[in-house]
JSON list of C-alpha atoms in Angstrom, two decimals:
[
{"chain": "A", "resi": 249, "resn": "UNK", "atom": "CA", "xyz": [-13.23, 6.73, -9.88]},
{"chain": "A", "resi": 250, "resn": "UNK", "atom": "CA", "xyz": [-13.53, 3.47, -8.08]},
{"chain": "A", "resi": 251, "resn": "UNK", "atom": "CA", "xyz": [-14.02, 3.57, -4.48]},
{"chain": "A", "resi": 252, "resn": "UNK", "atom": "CA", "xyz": [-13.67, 1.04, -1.50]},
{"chain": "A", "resi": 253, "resn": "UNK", "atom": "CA", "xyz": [-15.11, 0.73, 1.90]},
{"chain": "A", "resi": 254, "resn": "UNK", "atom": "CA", "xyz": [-14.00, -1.63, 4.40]},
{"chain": "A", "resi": 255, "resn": "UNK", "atom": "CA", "xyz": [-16.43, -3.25, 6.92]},
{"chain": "A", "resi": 256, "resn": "UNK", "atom": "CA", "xyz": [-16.29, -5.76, 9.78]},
{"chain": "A", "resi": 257, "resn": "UNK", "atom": "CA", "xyz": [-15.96, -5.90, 13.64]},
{"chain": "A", "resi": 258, "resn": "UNK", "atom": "CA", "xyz": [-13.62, -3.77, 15.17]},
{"chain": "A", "resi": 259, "resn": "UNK", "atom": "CA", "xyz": [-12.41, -6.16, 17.85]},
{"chain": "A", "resi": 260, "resn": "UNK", "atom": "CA", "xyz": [-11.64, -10.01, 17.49]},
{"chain": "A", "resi": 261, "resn": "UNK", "atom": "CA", "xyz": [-10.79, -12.38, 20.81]},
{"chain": "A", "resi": 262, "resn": "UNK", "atom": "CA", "xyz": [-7.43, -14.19, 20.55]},
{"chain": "A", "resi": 263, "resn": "UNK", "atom": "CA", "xyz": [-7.20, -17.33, 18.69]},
{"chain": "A", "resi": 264, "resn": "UNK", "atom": "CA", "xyz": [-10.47, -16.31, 16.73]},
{"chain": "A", "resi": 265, "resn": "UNK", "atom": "CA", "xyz": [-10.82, -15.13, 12.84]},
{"chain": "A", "resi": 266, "resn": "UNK", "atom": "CA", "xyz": [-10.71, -12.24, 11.56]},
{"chain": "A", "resi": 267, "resn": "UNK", "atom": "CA", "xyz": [-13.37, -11.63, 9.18]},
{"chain": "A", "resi": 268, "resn": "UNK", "atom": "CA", "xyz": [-13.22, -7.89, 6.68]},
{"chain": "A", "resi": 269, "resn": "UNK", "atom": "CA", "xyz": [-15.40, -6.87, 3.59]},
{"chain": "A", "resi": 270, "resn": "UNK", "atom": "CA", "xyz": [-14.07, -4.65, 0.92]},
{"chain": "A", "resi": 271, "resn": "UNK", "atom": "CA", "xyz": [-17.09, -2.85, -0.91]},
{"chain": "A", "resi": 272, "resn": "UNK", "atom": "CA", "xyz": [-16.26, -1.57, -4.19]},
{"chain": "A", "resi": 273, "resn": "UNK", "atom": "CA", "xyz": [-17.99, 1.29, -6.15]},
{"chain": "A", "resi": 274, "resn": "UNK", "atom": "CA", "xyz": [-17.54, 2.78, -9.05]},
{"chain": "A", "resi": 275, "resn": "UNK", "atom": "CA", "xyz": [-15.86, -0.20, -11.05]},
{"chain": "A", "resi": 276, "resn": "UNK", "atom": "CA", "xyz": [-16.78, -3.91, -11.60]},
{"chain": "A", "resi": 277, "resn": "UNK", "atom": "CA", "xyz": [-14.69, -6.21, -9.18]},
{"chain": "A", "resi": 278, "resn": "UNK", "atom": "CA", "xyz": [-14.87, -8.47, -12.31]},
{"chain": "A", "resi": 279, "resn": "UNK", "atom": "CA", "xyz": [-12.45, -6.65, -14.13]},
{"chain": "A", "resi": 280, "resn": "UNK", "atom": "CA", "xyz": [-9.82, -9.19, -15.27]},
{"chain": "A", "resi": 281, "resn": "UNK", "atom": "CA", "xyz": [-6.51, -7.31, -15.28]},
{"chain": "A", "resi": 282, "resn": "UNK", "atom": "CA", "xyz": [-7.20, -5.59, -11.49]},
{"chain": "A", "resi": 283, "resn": "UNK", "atom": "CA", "xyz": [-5.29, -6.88, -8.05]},
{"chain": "A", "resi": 284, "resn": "UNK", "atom": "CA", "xyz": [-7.77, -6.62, -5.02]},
{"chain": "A", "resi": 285, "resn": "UNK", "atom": "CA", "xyz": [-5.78, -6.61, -2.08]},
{"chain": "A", "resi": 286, "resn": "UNK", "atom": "CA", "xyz": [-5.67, -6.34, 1.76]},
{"chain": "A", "resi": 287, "resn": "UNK", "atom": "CA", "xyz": [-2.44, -4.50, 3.60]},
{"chain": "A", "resi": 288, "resn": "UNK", "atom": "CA", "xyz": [-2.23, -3.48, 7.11]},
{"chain": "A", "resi": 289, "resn": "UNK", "atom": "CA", "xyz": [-0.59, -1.38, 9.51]},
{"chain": "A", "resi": 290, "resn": "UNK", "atom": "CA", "xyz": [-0.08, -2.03, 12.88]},
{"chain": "A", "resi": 291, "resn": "UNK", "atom": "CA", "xyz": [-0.20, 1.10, 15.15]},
{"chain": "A", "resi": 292, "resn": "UNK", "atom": "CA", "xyz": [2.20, 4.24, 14.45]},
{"chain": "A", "resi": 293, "resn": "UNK", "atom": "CA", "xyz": [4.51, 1.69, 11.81]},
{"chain": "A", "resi": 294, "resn": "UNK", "atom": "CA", "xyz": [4.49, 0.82, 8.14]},
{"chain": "A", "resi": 295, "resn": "UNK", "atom": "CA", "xyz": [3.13, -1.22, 6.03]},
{"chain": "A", "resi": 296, "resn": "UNK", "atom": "CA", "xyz": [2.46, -4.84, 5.30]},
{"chain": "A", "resi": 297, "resn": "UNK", "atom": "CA", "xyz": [1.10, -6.88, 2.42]},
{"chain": "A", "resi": 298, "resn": "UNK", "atom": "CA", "xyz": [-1.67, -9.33, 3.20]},
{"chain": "A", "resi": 299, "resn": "UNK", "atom": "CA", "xyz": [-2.11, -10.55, 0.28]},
{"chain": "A", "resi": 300, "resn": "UNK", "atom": "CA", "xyz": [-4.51, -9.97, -3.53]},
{"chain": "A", "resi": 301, "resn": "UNK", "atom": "CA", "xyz": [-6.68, -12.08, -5.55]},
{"chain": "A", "resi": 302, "resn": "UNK", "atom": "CA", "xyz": [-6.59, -11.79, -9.59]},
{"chain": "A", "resi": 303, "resn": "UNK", "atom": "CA", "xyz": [-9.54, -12.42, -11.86]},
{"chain": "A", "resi": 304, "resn": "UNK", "atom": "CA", "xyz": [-11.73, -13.28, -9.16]},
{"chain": "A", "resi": 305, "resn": "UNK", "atom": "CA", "xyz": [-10.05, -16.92, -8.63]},
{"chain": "A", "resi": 306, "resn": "UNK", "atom": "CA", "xyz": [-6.03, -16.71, -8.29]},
{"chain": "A", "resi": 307, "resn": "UNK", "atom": "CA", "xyz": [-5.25, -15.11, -4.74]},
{"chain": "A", "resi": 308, "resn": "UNK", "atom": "CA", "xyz": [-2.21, -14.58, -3.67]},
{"chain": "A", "resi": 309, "resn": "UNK", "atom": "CA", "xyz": [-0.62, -14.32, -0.43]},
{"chain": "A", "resi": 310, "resn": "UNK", "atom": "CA", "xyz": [2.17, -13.02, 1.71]},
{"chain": "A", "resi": 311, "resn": "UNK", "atom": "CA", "xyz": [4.29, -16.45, 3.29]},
{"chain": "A", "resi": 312, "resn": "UNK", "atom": "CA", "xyz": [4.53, -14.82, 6.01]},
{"chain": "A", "resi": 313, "resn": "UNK", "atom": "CA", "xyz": [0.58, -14.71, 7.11]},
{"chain": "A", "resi": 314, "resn": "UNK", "atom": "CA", "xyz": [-0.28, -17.59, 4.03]},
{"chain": "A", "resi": 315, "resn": "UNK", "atom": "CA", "xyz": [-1.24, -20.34, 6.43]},
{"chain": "A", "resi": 316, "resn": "UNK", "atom": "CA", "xyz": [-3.50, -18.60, 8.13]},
{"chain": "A", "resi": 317, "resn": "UNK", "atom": "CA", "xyz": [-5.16, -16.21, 5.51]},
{"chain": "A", "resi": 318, "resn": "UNK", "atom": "CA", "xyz": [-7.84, -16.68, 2.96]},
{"chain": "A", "resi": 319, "resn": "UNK", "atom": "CA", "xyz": [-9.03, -13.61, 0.49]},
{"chain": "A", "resi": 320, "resn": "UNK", "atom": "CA", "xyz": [-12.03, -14.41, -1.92]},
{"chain": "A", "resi": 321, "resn": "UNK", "atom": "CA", "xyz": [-14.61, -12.19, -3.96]},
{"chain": "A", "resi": 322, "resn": "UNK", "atom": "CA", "xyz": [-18.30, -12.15, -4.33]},
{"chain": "A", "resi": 323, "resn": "UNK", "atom": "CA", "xyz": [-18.75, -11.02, -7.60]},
{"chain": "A", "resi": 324, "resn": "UNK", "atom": "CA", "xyz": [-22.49, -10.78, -7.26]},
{"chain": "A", "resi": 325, "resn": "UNK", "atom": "CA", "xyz": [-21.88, -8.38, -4.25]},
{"chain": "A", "resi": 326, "resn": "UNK", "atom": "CA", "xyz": [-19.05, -6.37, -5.87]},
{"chain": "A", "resi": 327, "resn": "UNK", "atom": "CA", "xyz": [-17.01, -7.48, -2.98]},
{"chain": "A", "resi": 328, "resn": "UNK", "atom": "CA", "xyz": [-14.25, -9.28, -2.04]},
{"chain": "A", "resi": 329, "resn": "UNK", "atom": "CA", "xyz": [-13.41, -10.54, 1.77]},
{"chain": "A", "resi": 330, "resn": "UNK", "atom": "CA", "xyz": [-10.41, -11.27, 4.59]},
{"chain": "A", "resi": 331, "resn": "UNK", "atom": "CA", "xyz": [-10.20, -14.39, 6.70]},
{"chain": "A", "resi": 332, "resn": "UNK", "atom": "CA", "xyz": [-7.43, -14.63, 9.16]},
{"chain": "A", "resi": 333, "resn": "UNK", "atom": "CA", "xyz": [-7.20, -17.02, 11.32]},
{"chain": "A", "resi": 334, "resn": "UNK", "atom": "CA", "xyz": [-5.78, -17.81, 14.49]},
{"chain": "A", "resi": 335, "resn": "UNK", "atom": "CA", "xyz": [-5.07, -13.97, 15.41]},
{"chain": "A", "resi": 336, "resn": "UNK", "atom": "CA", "xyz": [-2.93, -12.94, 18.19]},
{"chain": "A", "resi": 337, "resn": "UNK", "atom": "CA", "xyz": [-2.18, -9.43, 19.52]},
{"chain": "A", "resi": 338, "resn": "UNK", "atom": "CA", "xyz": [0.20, -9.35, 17.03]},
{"chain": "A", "resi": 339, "resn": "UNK", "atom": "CA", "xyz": [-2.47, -9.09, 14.05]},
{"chain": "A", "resi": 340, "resn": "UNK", "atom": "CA", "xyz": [-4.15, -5.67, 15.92]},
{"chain": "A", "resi": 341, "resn": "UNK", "atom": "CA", "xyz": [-3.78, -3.30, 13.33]},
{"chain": "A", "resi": 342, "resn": "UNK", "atom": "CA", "xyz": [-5.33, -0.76, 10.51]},
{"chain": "A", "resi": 343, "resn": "UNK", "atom": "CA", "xyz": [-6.45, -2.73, 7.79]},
{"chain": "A", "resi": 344, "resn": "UNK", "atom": "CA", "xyz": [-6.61, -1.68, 4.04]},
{"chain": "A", "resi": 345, "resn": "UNK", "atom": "CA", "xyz": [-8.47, -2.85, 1.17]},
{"chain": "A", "resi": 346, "resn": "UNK", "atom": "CA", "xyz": [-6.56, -1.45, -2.29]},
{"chain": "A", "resi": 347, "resn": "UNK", "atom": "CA", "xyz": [-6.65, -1.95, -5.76]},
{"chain": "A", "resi": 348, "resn": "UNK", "atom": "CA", "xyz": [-3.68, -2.69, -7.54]},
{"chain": "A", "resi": 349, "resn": "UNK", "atom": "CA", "xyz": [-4.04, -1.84, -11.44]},
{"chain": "A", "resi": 350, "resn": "UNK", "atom": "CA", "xyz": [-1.59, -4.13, -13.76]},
{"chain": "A", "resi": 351, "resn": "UNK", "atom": "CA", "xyz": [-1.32, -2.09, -16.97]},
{"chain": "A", "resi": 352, "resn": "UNK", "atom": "CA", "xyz": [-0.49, -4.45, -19.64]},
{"chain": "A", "resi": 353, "resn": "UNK", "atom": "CA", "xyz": [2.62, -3.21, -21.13]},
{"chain": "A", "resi": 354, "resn": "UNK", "atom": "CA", "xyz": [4.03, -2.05, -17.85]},
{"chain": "A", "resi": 355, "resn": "UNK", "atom": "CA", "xyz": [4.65, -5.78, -16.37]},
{"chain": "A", "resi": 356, "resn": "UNK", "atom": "CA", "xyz": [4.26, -4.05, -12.83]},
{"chain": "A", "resi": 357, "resn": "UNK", "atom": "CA", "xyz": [1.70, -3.08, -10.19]},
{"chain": "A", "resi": 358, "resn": "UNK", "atom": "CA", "xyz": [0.44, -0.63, -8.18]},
{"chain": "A", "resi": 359, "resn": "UNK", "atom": "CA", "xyz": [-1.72, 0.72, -5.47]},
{"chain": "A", "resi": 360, "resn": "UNK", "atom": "CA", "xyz": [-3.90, 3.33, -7.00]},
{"chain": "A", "resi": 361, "resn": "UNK", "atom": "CA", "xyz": [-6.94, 2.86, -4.77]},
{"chain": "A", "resi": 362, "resn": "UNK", "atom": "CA", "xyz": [-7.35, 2.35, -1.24]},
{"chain": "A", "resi": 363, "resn": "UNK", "atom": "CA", "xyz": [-10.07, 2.23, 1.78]},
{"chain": "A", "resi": 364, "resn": "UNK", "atom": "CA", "xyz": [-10.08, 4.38, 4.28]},
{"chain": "A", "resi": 365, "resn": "UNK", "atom": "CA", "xyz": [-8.68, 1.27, 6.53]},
{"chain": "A", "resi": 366, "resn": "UNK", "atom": "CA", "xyz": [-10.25, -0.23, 9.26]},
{"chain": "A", "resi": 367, "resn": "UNK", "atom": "CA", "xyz": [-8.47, -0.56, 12.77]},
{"chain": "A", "resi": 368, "resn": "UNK", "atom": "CA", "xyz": [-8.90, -3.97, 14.10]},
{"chain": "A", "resi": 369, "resn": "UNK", "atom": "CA", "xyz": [-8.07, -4.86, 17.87]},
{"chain": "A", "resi": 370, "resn": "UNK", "atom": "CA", "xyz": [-7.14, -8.32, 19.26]},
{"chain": "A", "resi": 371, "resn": "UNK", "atom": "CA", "xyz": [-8.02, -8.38, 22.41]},
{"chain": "A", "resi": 372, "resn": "UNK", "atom": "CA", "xyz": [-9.92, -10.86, 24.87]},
{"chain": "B", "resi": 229, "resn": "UNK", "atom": "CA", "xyz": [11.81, -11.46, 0.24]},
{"chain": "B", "resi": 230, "resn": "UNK", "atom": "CA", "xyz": [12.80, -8.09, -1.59]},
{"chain": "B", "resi": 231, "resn": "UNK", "atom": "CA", "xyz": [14.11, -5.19, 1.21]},
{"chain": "B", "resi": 232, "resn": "UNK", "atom": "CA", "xyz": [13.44, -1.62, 0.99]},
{"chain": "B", "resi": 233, "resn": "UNK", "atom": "CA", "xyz": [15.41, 0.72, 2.79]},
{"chain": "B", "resi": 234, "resn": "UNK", "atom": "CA", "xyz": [14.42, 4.65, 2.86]},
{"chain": "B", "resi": 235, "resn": "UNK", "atom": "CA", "xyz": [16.33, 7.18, 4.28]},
{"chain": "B", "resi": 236, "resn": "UNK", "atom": "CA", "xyz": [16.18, 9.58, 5.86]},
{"chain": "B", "resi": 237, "resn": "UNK", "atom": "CA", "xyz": [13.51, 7.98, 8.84]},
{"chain": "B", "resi": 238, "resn": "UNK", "atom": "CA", "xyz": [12.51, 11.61, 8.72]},
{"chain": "B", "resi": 239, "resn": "UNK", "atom": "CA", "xyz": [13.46, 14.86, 7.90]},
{"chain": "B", "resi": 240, "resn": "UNK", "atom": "CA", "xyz": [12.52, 18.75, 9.02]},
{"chain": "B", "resi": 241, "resn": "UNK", "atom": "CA", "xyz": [12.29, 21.03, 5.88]},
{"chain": "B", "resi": 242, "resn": "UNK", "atom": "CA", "xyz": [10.71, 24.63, 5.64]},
{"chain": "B", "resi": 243, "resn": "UNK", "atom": "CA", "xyz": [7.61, 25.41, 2.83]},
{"chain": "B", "resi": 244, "resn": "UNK", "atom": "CA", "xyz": [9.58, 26.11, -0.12]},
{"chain": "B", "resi": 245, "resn": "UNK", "atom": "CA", "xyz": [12.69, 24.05, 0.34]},
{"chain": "B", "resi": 246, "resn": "UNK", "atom": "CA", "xyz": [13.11, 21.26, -1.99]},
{"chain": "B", "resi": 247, "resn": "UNK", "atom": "CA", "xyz": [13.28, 17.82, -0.21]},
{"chain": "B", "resi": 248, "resn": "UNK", "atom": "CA", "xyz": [14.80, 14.46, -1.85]},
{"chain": "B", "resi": 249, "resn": "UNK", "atom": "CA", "xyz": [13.71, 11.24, 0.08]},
{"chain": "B", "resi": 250, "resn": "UNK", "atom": "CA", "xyz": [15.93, 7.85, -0.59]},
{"chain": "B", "resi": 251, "resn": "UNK", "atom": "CA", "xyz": [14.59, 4.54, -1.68]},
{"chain": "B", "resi": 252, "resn": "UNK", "atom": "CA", "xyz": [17.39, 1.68, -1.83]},
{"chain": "B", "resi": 253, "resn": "UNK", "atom": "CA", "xyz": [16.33, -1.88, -2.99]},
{"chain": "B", "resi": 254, "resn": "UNK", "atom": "CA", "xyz": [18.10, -5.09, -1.64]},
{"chain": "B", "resi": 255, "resn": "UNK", "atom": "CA", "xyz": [18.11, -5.95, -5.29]},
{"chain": "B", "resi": 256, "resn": "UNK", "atom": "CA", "xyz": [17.85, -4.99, -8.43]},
{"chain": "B", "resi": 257, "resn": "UNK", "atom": "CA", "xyz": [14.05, -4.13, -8.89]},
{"chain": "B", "resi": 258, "resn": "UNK", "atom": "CA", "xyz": [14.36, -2.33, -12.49]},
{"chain": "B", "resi": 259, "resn": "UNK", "atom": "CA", "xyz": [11.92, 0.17, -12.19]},
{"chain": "B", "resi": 260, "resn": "UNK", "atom": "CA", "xyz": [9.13, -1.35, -10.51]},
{"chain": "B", "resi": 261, "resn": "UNK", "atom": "CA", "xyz": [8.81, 1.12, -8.04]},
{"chain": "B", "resi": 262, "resn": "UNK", "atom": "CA", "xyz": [6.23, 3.59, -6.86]},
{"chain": "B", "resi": 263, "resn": "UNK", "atom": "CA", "xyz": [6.17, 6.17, -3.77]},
{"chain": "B", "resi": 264, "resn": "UNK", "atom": "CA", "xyz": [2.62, 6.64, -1.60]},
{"chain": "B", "resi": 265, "resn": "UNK", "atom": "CA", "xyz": [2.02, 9.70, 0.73]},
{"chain": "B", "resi": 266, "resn": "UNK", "atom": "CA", "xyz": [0.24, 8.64, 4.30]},
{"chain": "B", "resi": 267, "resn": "UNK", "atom": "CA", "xyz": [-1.06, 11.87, 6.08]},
{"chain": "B", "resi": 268, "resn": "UNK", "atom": "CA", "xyz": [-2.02, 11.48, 9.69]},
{"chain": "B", "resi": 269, "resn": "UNK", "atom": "CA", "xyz": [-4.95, 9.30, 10.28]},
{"chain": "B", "resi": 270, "resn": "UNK", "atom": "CA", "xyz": [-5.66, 8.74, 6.33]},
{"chain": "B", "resi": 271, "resn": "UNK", "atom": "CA", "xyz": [-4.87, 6.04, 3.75]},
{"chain": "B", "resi": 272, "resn": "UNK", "atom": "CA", "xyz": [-1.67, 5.97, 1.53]},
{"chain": "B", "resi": 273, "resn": "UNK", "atom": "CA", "xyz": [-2.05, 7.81, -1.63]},
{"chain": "B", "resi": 274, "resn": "UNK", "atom": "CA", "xyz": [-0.35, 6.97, -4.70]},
{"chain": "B", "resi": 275, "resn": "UNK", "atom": "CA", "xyz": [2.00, 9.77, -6.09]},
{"chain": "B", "resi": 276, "resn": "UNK", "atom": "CA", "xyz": [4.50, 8.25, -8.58]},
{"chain": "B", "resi": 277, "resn": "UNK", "atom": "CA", "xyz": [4.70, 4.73, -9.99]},
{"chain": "B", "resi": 278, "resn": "UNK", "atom": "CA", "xyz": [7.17, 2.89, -12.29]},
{"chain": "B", "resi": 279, "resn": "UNK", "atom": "CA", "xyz": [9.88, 4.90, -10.77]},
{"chain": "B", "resi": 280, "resn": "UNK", "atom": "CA", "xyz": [9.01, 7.99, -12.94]},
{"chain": "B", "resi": 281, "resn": "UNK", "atom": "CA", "xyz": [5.46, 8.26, -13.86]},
{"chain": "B", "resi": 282, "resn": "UNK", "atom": "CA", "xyz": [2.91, 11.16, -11.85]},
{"chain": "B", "resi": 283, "resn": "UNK", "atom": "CA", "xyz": [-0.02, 9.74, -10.76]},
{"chain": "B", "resi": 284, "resn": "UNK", "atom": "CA", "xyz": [-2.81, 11.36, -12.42]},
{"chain": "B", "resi": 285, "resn": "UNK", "atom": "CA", "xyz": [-4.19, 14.71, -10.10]},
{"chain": "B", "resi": 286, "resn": "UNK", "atom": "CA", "xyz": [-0.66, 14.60, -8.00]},
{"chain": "B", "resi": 287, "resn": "UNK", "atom": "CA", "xyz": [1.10, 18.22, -8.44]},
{"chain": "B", "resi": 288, "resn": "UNK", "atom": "CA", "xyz": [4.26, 18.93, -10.48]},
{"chain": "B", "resi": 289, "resn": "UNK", "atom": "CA", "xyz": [6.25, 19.61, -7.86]},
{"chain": "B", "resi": 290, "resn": "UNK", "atom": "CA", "xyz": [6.63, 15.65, -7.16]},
{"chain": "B", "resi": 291, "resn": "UNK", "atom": "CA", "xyz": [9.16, 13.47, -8.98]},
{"chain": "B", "resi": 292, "resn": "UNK", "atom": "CA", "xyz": [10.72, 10.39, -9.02]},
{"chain": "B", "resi": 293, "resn": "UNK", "atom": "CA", "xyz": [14.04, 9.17, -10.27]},
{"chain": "B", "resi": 294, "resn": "UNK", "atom": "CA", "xyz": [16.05, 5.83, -10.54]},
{"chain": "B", "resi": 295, "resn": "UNK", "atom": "CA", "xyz": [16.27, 2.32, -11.49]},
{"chain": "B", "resi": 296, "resn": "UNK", "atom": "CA", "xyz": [17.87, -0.91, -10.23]},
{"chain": "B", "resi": 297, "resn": "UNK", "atom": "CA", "xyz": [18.71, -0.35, -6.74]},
{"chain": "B", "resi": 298, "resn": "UNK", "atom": "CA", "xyz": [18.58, 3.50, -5.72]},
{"chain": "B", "resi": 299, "resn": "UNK", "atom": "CA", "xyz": [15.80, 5.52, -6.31]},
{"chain": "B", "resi": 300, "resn": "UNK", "atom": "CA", "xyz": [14.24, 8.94, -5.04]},
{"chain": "B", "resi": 301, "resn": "UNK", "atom": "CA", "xyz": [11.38, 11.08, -4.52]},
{"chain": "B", "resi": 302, "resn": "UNK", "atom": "CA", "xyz": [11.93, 14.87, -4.52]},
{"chain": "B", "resi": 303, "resn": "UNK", "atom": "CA", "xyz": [9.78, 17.40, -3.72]},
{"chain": "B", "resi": 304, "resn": "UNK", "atom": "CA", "xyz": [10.70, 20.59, -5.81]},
{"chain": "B", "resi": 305, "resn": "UNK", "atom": "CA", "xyz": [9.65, 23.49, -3.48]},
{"chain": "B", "resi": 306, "resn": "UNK", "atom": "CA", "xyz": [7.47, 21.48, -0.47]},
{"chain": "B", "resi": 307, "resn": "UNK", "atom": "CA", "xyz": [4.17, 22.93, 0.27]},
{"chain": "B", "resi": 308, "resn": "UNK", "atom": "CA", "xyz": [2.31, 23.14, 3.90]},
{"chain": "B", "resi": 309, "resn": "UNK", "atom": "CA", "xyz": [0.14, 20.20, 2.99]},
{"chain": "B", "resi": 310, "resn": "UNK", "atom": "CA", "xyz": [3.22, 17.87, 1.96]},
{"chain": "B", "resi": 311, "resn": "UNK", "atom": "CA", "xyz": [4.03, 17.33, 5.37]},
{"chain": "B", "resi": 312, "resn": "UNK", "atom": "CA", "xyz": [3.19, 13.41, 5.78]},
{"chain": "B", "resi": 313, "resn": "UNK", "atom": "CA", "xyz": [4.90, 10.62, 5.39]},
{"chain": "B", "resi": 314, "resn": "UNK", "atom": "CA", "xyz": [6.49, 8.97, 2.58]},
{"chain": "B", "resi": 315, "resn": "UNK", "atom": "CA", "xyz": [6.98, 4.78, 1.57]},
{"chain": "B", "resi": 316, "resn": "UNK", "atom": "CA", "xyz": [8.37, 3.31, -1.36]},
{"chain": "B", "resi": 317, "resn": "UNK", "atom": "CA", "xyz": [7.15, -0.14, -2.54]},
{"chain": "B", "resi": 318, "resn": "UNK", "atom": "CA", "xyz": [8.70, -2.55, -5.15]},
{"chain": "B", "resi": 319, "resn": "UNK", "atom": "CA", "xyz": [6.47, -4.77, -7.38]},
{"chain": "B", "resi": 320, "resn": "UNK", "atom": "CA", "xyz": [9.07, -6.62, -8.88]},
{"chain": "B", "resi": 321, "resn": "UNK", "atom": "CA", "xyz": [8.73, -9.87, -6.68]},
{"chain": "B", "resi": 322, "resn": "UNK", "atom": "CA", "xyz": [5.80, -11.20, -4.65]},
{"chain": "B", "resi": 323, "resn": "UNK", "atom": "CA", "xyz": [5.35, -10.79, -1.87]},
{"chain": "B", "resi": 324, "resn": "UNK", "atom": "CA", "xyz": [5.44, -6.80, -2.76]},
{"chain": "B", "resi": 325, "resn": "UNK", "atom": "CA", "xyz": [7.42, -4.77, 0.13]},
{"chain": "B", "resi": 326, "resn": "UNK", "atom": "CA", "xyz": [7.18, -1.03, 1.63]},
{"chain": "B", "resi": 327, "resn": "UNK", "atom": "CA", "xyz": [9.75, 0.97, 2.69]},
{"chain": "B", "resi": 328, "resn": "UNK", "atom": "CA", "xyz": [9.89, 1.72, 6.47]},
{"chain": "B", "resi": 329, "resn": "UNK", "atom": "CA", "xyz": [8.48, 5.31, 5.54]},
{"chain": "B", "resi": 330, "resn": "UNK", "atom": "CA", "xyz": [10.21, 9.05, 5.68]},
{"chain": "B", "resi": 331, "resn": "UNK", "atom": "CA", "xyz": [8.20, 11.91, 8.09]},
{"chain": "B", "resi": 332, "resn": "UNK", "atom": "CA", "xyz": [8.88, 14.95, 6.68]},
{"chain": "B", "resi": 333, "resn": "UNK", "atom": "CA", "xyz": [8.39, 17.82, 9.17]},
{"chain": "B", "resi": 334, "resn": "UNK", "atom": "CA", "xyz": [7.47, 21.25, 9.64]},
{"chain": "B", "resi": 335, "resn": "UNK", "atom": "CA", "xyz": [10.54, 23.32, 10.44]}
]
């Protein structure tokens, strides 16, 4: 049963970058046909795709946050990492790392694995 | 982007009722769609996905109909601990989208 573990600093200054490790246990990051993903939640609402990286090299990202967001893994770490930059109040929220499993012949995705989130305030 | 719509926002129901919980897609999204339980405080938890399918240690008493546009999530006789709320989310088009989420209450 894989597991994941957010980490990073719980509050960020305006205009700075948002920095978040996902830990994984319990599966290899490596695996080629997993989604490792961020979402968040901002306070008492739903929720909102950041954005996933594939096979360790083909991230993808919501065009709603994609200028400002970067999501890469360290394979040697069995983790994989949010940047987002520029942040504004607007960005305070509970963030998730997930894993998304892509069965083969189902052509879809879902969320079968998530952290235990991570709230993140901006605030100077 | 792809818009989900749930209804209802939230709903009071008594242990043992059976509760139904609507998804509606702002396209068709064939059946690439899966329904998460968020309990106060805690991460979502993944119930049903491709429309249909239980997630693996989820009880029978969850179920999931539908395809193209309209899809639902009943709970057969709801339980003390099913009170939480509910999103859909459709993985038919990037970026993939939630559903504003149904509270389902304690009568």
């Amino acid at each position: 049963q894989v597991q994941l573990q957010e980490s990073g600093p719980g509050l960020v200054k305006p205009s700075q970058t948002l920095s978040l490790t996902c830990t994984v246990s319990g599966g290899s990051i490596s695996s080629g046909s997993d989604y490792w993903s961020w979402i968040r939640q901002h306070p008492g609402k739903g929720l909102e795709w950041i954005g996933f990286i594939y096979n360790s090299v083909s991230p993808y990202y919501n065009p709603s946050l994609k200028s400002r967001v970067t999501i890469s893994v360290d394979t040697s770490k069995n983790q994989f990492s949010l940047r987002l930059s520029s942040v504004t109040a607007a960005d305070t929220a509970i963030y998730y790392c997930a894993r998304a499993v892509a069965p083969e012949d189902s052509g879809s995705y879902w969320f079968d694995s998530w952290g235990q989130g991570t709230l993140v305030t901006v605030s100077s | 982007d792809i818009q989900m719509t749930q209804s209802p926002s939230s709903l009071s129901a008594s242990v043992g009722d059976r509760v139904t919980i609507t998804c509606r897609a702002s396209q068709s999204i064939s059946r690439y769609l899966h329904w998460y339980q968020q309990k106060l405080g805690k991460a979502p938890k993944l119930l049903i996905y491709g429309a249909s399918s239980l997630q693996s240690g989820v009880p029978s008493r969850f179920s999931g109909s539908g395809s193209g546009t309209e899809f639902t999530l009943t709970i057969s006789s709801v339980q003390p601990e099913d009170f939480a709320t509910y999103y859909c989310q459709q993985s038919f088009s990037t970026p993939p989208t939630f559903g504003q989420g149904t509270k389902v209450e304690i009568k």
